[in-house]
PDB file of C-alpha atoms in Angstrom:
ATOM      1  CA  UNK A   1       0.000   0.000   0.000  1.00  0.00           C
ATOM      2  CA  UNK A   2       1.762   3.256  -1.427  1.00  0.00           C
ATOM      3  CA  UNK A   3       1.800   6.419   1.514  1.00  0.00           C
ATOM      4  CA  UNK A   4      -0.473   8.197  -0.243  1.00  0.00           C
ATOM      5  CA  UNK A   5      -3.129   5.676   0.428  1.00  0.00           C
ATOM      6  CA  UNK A   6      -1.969   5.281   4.254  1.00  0.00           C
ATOM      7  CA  UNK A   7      -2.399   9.413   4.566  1.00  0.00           C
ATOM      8  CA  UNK A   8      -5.010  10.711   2.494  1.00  0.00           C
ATOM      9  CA  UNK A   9      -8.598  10.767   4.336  1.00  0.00           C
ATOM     10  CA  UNK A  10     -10.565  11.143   1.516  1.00  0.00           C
ATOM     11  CA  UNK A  11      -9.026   7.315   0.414  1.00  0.00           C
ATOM     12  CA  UNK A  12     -11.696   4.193   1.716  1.00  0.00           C
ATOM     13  CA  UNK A  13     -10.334   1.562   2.477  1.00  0.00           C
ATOM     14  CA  UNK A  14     -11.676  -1.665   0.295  1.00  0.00           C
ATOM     15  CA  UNK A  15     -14.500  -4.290   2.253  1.00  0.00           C
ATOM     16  CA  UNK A  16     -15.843  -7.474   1.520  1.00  0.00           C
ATOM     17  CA  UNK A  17     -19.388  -7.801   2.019  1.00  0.00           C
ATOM     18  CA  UNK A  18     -19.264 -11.413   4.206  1.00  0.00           C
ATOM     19  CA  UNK A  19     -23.261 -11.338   5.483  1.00  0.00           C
ATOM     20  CA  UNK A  20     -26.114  -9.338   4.606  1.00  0.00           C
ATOM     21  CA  UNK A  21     -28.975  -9.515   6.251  1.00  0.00           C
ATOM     22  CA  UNK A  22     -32.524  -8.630   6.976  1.00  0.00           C
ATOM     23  CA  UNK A  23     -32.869  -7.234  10.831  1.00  0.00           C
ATOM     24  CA  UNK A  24     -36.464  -5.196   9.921  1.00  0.00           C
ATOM     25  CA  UNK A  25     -38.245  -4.072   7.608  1.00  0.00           C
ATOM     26  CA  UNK A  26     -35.955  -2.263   5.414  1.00  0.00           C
ATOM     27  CA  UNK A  27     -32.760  -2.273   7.730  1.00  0.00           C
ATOM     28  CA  UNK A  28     -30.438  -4.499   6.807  1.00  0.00           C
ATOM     29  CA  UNK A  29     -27.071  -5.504   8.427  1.00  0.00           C
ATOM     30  CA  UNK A  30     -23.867  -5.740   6.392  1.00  0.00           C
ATOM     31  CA  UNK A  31     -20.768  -7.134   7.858  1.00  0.00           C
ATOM     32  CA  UNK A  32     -17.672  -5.966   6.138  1.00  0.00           C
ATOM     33  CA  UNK A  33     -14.198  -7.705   6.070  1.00  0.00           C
ATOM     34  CA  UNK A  34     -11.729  -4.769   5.561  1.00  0.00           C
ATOM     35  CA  UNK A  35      -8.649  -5.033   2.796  1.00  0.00           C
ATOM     36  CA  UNK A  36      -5.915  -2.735   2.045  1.00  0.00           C
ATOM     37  CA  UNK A  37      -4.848  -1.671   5.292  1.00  0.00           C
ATOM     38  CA  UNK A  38      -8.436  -1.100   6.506  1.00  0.00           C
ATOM     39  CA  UNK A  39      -7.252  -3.866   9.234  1.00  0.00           C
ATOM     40  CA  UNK A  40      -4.962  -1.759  11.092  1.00  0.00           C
ATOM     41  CA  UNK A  41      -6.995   1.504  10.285  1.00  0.00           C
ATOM     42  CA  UNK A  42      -9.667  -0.413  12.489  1.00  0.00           C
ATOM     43  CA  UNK A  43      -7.938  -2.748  14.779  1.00  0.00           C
ATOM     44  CA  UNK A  44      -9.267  -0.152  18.082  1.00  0.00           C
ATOM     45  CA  UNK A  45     -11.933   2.408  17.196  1.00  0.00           C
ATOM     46  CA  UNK A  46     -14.507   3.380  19.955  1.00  0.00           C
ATOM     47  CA  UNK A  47     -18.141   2.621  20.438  1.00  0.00           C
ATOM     48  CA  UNK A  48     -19.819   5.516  18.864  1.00  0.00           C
ATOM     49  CA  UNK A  49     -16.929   6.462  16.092  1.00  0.00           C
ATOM     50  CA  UNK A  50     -18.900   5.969  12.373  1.00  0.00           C
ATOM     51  CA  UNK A  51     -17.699   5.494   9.314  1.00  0.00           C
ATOM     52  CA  UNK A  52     -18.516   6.721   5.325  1.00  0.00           C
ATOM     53  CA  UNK A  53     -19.695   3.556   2.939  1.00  0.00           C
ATOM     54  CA  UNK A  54     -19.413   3.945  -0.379  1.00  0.00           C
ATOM     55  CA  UNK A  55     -21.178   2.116  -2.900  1.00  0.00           C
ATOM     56  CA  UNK A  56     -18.762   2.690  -6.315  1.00  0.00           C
ATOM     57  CA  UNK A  57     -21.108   4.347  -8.911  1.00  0.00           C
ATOM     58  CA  UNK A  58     -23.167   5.367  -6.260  1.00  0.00           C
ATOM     59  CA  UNK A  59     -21.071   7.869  -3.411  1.00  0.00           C
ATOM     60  CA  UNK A  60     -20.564   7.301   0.166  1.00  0.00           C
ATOM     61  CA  UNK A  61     -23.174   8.303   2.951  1.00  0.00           C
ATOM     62  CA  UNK A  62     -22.082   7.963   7.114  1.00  0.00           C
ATOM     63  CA  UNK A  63     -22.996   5.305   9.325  1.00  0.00           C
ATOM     64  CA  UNK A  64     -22.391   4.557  13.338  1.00  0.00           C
ATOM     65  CA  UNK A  65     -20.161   1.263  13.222  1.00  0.00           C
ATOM     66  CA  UNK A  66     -22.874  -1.311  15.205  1.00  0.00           C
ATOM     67  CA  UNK A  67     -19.975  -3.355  16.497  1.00  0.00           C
ATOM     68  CA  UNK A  68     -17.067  -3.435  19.115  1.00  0.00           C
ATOM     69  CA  UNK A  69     -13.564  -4.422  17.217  1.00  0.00           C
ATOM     70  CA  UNK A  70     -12.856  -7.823  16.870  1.00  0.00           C
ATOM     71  CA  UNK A  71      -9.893  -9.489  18.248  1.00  0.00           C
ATOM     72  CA  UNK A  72      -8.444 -10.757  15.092  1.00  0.00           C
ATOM     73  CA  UNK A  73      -9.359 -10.035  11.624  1.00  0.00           C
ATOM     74  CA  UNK A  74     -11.721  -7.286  11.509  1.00  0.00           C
ATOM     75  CA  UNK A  75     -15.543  -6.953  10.788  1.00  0.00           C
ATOM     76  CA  UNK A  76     -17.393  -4.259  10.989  1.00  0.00           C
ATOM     77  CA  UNK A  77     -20.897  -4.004  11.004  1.00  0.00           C
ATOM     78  CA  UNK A  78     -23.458  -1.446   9.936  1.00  0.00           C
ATOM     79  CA  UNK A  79     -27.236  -1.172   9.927  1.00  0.00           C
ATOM     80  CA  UNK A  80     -28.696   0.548   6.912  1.00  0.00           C
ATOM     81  CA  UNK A  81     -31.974   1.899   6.266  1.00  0.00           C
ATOM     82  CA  UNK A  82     -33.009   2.226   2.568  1.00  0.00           C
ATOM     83  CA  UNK A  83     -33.774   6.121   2.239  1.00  0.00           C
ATOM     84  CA  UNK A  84     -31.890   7.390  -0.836  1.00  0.00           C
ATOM     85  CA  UNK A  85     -29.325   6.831  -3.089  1.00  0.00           C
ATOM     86  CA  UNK A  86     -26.636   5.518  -1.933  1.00  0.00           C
ATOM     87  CA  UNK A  87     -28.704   3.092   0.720  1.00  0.00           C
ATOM     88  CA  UNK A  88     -30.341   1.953  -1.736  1.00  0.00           C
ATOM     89  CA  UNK A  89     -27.955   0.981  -4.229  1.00  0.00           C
ATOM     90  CA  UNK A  90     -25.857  -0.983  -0.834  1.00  0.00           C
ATOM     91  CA  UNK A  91     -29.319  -2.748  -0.409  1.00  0.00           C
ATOM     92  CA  UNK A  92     -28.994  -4.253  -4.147  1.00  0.00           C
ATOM     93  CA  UNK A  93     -25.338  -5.603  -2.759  1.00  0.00           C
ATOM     94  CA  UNK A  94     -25.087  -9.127  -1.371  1.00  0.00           C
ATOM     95  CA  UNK A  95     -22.170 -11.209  -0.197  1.00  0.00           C
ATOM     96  CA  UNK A  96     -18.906 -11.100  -1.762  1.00  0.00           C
ATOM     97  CA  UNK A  97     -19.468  -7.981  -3.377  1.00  0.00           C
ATOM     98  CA  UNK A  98     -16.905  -4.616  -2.365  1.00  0.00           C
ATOM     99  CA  UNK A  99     -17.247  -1.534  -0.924  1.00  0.00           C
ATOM    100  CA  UNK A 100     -15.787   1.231   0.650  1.00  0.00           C
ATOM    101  CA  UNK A 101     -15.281   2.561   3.693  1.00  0.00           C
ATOM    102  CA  UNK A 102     -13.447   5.774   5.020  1.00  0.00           C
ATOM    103  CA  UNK A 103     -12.964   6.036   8.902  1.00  0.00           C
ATOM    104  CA  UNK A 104     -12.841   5.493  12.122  1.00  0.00           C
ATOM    105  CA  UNK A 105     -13.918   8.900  12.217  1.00  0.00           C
ATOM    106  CA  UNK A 106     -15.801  10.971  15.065  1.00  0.00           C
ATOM    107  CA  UNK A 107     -15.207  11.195  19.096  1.00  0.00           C
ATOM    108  CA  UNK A 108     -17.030   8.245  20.325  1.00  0.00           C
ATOM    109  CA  UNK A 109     -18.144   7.592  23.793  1.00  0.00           C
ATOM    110  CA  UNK A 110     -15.732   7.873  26.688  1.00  0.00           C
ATOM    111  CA  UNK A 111     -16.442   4.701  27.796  1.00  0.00           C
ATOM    112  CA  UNK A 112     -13.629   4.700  30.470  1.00  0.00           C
ATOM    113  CA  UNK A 113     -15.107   7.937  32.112  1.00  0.00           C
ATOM    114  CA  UNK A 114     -18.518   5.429  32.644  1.00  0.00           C
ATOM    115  CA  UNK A 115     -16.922   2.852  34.153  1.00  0.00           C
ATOM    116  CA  UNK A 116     -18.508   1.898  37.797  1.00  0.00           C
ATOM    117  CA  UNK A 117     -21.647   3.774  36.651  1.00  0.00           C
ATOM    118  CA  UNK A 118     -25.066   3.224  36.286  1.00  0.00           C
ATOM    119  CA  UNK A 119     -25.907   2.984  32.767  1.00  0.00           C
ATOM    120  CA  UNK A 120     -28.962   3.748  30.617  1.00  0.00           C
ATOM    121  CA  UNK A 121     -28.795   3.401  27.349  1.00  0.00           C
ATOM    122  CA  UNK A 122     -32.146   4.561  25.275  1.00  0.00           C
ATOM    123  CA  UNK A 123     -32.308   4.226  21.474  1.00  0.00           C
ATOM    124  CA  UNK A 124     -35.235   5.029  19.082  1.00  0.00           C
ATOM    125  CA  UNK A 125     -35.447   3.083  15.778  1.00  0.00           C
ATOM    126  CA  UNK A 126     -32.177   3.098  13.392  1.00  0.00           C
ATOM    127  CA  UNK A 127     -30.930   5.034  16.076  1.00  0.00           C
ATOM    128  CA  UNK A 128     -30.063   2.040  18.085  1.00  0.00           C
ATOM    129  CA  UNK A 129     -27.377   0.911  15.459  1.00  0.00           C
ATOM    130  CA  UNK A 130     -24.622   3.264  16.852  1.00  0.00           C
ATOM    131  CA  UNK A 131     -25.454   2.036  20.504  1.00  0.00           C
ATOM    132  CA  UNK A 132     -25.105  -1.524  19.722  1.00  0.00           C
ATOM    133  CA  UNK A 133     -21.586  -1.203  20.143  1.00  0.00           C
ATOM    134  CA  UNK A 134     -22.308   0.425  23.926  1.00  0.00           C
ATOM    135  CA  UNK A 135     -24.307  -2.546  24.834  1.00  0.00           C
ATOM    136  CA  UNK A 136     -21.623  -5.117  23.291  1.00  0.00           C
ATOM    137  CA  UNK A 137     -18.935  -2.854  25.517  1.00  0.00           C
ATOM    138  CA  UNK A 138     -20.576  -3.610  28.769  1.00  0.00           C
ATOM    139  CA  UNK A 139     -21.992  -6.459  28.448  1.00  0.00           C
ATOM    140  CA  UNK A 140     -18.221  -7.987  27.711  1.00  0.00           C
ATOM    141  CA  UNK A 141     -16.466  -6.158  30.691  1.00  0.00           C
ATOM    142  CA  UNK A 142     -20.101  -6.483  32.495  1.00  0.00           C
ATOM    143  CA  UNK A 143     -18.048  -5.965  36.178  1.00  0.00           C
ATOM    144  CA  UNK A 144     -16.795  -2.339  35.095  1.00  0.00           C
ATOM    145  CA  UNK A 145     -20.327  -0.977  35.621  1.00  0.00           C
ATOM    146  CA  UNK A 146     -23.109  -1.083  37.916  1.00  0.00           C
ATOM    147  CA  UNK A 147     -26.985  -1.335  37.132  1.00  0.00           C
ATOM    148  CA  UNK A 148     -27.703  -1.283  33.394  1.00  0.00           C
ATOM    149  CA  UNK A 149     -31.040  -0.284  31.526  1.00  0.00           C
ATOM    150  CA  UNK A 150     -31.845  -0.258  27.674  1.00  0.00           C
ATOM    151  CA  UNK A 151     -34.981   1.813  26.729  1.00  0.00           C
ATOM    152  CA  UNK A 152     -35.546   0.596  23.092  1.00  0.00           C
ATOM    153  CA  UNK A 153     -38.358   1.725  20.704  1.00  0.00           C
ATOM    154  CA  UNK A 154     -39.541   2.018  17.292  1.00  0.00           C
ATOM    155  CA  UNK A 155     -42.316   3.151  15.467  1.00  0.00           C
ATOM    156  CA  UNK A 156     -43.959  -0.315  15.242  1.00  0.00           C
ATOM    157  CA  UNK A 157     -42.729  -4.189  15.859  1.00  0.00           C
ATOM    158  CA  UNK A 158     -41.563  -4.398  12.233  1.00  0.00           C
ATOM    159  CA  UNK A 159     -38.740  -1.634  13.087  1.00  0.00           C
ATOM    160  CA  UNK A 160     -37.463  -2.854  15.831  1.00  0.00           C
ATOM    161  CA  UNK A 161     -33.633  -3.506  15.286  1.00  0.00           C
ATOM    162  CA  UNK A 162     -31.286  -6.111  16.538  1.00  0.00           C
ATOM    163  CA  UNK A 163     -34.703  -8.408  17.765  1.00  0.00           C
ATOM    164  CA  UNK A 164     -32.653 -11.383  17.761  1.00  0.00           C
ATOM    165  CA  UNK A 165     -30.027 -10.352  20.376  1.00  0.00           C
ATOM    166  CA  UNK A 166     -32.334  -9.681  23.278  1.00  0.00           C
ATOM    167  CA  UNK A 167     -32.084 -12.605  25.149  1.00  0.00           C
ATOM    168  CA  UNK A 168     -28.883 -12.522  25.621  1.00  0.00           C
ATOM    169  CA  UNK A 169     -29.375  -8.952  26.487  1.00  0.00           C
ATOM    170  CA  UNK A 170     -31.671 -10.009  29.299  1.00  0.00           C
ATOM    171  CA  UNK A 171     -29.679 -12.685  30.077  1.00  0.00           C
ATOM    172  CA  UNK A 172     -26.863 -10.272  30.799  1.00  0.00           C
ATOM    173  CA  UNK A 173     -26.648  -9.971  34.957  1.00  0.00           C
ATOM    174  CA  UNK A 174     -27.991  -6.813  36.561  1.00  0.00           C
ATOM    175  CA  UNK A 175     -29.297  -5.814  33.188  1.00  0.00           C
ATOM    176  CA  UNK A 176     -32.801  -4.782  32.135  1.00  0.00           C
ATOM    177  CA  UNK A 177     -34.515  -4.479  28.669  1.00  0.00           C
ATOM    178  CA  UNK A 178     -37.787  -2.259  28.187  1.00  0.00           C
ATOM    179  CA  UNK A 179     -39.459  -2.259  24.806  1.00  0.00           C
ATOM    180  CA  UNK A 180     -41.831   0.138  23.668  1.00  0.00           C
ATOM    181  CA  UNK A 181     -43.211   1.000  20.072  1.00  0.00           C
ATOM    182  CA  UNK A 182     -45.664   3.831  19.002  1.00  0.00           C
ATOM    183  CA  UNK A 183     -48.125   1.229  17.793  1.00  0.00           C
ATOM    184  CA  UNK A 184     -48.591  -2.579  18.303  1.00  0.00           C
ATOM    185  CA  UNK A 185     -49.712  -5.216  16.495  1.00  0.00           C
ATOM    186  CA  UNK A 186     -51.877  -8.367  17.069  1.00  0.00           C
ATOM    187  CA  UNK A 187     -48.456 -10.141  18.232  1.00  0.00           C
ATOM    188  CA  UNK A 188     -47.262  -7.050  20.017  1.00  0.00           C
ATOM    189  CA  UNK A 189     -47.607  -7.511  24.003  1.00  0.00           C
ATOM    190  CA  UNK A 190     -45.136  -5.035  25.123  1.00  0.00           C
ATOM    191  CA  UNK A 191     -45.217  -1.375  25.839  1.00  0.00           C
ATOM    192  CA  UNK A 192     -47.044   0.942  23.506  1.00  0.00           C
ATOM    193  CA  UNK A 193     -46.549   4.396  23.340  1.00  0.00           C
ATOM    194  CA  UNK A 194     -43.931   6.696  23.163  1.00  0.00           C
ATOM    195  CA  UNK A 195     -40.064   6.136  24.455  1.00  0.00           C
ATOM    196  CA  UNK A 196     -40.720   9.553  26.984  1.00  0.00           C
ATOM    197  CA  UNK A 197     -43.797   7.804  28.613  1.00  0.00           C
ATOM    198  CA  UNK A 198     -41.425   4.547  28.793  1.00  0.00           C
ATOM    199  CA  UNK A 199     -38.804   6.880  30.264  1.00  0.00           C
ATOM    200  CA  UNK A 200     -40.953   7.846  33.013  1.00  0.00           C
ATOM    201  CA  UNK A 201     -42.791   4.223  34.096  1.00  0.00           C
ATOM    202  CA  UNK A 202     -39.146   3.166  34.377  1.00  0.00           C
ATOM    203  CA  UNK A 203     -37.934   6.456  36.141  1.00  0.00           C
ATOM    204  CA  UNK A 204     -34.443   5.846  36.794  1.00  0.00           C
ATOM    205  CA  UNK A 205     -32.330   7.482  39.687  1.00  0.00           C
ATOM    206  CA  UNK A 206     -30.257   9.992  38.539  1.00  0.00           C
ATOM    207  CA  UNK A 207     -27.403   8.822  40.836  1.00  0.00           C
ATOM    208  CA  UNK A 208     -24.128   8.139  39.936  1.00  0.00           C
ATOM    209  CA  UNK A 209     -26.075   7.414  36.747  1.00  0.00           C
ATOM    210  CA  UNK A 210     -25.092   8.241  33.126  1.00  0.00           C
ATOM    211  CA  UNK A 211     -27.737   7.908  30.057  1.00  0.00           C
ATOM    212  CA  UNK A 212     -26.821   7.026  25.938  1.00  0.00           C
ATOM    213  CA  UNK A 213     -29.735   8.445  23.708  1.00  0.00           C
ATOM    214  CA  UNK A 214     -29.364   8.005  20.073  1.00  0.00           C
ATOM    215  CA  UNK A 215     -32.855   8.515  17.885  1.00  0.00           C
ATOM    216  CA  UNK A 216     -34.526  11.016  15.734  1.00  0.00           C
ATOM    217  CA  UNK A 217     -33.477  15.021  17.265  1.00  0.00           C
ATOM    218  CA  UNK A 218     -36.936  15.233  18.177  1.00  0.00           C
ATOM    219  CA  UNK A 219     -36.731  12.329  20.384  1.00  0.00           C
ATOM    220  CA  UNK A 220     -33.370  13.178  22.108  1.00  0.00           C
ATOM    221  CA  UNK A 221     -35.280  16.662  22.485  1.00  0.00           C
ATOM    222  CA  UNK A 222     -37.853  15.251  24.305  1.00  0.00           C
ATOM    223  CA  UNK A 223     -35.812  12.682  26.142  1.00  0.00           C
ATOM    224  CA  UNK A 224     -33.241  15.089  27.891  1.00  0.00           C
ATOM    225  CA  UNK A 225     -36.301  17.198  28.855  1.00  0.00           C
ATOM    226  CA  UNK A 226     -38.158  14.381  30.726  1.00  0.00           C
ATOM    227  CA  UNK A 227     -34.751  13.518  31.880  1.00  0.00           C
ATOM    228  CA  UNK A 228     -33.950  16.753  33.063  1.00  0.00           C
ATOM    229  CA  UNK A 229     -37.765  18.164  34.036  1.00  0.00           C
ATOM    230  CA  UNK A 230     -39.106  15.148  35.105  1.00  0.00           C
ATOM    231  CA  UNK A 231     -36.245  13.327  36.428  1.00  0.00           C
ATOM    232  CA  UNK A 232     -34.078  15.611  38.131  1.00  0.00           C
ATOM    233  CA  UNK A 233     -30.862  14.450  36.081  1.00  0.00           C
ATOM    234  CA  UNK A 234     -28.115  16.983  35.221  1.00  0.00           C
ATOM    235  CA  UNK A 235     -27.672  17.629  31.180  1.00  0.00           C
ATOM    236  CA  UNK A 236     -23.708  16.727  32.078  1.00  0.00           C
ATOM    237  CA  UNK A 237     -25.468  13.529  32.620  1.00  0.00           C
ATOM    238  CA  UNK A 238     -27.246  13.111  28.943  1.00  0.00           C
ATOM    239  CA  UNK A 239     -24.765  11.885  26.356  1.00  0.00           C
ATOM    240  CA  UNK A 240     -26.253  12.078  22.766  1.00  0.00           C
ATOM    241  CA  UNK A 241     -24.643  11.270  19.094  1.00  0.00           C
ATOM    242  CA  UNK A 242     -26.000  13.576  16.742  1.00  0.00           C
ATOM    243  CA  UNK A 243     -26.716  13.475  13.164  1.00  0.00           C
ATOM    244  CA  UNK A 244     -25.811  15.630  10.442  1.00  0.00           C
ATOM    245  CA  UNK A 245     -25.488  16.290   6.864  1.00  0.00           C
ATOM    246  CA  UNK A 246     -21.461  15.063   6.486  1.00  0.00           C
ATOM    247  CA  UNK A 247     -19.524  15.187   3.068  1.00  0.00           C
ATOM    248  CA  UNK A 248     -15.988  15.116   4.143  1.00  0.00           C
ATOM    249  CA  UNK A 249     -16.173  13.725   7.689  1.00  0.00           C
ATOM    250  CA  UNK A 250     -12.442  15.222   8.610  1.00  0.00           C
ATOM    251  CA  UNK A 251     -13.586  18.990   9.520  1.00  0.00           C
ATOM    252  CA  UNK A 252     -12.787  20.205   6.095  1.00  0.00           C
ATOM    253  CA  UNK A 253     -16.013  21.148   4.345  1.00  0.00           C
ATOM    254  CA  UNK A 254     -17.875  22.400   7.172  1.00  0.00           C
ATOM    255  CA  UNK A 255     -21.123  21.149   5.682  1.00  0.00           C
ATOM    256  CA  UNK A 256     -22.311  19.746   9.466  1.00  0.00           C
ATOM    257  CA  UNK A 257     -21.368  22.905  11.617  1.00  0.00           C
ATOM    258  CA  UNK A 258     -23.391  23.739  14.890  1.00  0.00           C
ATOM    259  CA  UNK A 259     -22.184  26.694  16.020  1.00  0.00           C
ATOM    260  CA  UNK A 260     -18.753  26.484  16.149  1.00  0.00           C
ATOM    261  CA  UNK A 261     -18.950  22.658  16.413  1.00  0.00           C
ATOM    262  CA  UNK A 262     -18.858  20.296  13.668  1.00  0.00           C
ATOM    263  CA  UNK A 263     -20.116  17.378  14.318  1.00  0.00           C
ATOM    264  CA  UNK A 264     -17.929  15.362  12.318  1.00  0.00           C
ATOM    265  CA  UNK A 265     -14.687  15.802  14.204  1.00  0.00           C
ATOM    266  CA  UNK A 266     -16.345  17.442  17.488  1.00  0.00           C
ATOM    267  CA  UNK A 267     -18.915  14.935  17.973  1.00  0.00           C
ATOM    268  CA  UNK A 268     -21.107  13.044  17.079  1.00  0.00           C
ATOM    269  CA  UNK A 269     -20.755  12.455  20.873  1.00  0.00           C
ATOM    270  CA  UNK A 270     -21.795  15.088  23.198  1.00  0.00           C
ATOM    271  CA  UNK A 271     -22.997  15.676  26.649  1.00  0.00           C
ATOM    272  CA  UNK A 272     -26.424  17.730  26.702  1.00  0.00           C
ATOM    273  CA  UNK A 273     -24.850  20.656  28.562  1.00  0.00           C
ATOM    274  CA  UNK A 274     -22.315  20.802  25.244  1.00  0.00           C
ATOM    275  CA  UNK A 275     -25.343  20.523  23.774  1.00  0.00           C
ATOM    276  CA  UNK A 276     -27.409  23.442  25.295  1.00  0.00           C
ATOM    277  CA  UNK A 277     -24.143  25.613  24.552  1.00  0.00           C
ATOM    278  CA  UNK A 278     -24.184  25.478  20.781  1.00  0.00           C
ATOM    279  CA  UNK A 279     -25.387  28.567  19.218  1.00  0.00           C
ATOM    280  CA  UNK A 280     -27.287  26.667  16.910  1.00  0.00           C
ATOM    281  CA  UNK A 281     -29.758  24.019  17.360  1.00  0.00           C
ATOM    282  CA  UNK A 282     -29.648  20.624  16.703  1.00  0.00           C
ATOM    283  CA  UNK A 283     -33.591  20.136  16.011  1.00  0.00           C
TER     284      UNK A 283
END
């Protein structure tokens, strides 16, 4: 691999699609095995970091990577939703088929500064891909935290993501799993209604307690303020990933500025009271 490969950003790396799969209704997840140096490039990124996929002919579009790193040959994971473009051109992909993939980019969450915390992660419909990788974190050094609590919702059943890994989430000790979608269905006997009203019946203690949220803006909107309001949690508390519309992803372009934030090199991770201090809004 020639240096100007190893040092220009703006490079992917090459990926093998090894599994594609269905995980609701038009989600899928695609595992990648990286080539061309993308091994090293990903050996240790952090729960939270994303990365742009590119599908050639198509352009690239950022995703949260939905997986911790793996101890030998790399995979990375991603959960897609078909919306334009570019996710739907990867949705026509299947296994053995290339892409690219530019990255670890992004902050990610300071998972060290949680440790011996109470955690509570809460994740609204694609939203839960990035915070797959925060569950998969403590549920593998489970000891390094305390009590742990994931809020997860979605419009209806058919959106829920990752349905086949909670067992083993609830199977996880000192670990609790509350499921909630706006509307139910004839199979549905779980909560209904929104992830707020969840948020309260739960009401978690805001000591020595830390919260994840990753959803629609609106949601996190709504969440910090029931957190906060209703609660009594601090927004120092309330750590968010936020989206925006990326093109470079290195802090070049300035297309996803908040103030004088960008999210791609700033965030996506913040704390709500970084939040509250941007002199734009994130809604």
């Amino acid at each position: 691999m020639s240096d100007y490969l190893q040092t220009n950003p703006m490079l992917p790396y090459l990926g093998t699609l090894v599994e594609v799969k269905d995980i609701a209704t038009e989600i899928k997840l695609f595992k990648v095995a990286m080539q061309n140096g993308g091994t090293e490039a990903f050996h240790d990124y952090k729960p939270g970091q994303f990365a742009f996929v590119s599908s050639f002919g198509a352009g690239e579009a950022p995703f949260g990577i939905a997986n911790i790193p793996q101890n030998d040959e790399p995979i990375l994971d991603f959960a897609i939703n078909r919306l334009g473009s570019v996710t739907t051109d990867l949705h026509e992909l299947g296994v053995g088929d290339t892409v690219g993939v530019r990255g670890p980019m992004g902050n990610g969450f300071p998972m060290e500064k949680f440790k011996d915390k109470n955690l509570i992660v809460i994740g609204g419909g694609i939203g839960g891909a990035p915070l797959r990788p925060v569950i998969q974190s403590v549920m593998a050094h489970r000891n390094d935290y305390r009590d742990f609590i994931i809020l997860w919702a979605a419009r209806n059943p058919s959106l829920l993501v990752f349905t086949d890994e909670y067992d083993q989430w609830r199977a996880t000790p000192n670990t609790e799993l509350h499921l909630t979608v706006d509307q139910g269905d004839s199979t549905w006997t779980d909560n209904v209604g929104l992830i707020t009203q969840l948020l309260e019946k739960v009401a978690p203690s805001p000591r020595n307690t830390i919260t994840i949220t990753c959803g629609p803006p609106i949601m996190i909107h709504f969440v910090n303020r029931v957190l906060v309001d209703k609660l009594n949690f601090k927004p120092e508390q309330n750590y968010v990933t936020l989206e925006a519309r990326m093109h470079c992803g290195i802090g070049k372009c300035g297309r996803c500025n908040l103030g004088s934030k960008l999210i791609c090199v700033d965030g996506p991770v913040f704390t709500m009271a970084e939040v509250g201090a941007l002199l734009e809004s994130f809604l």
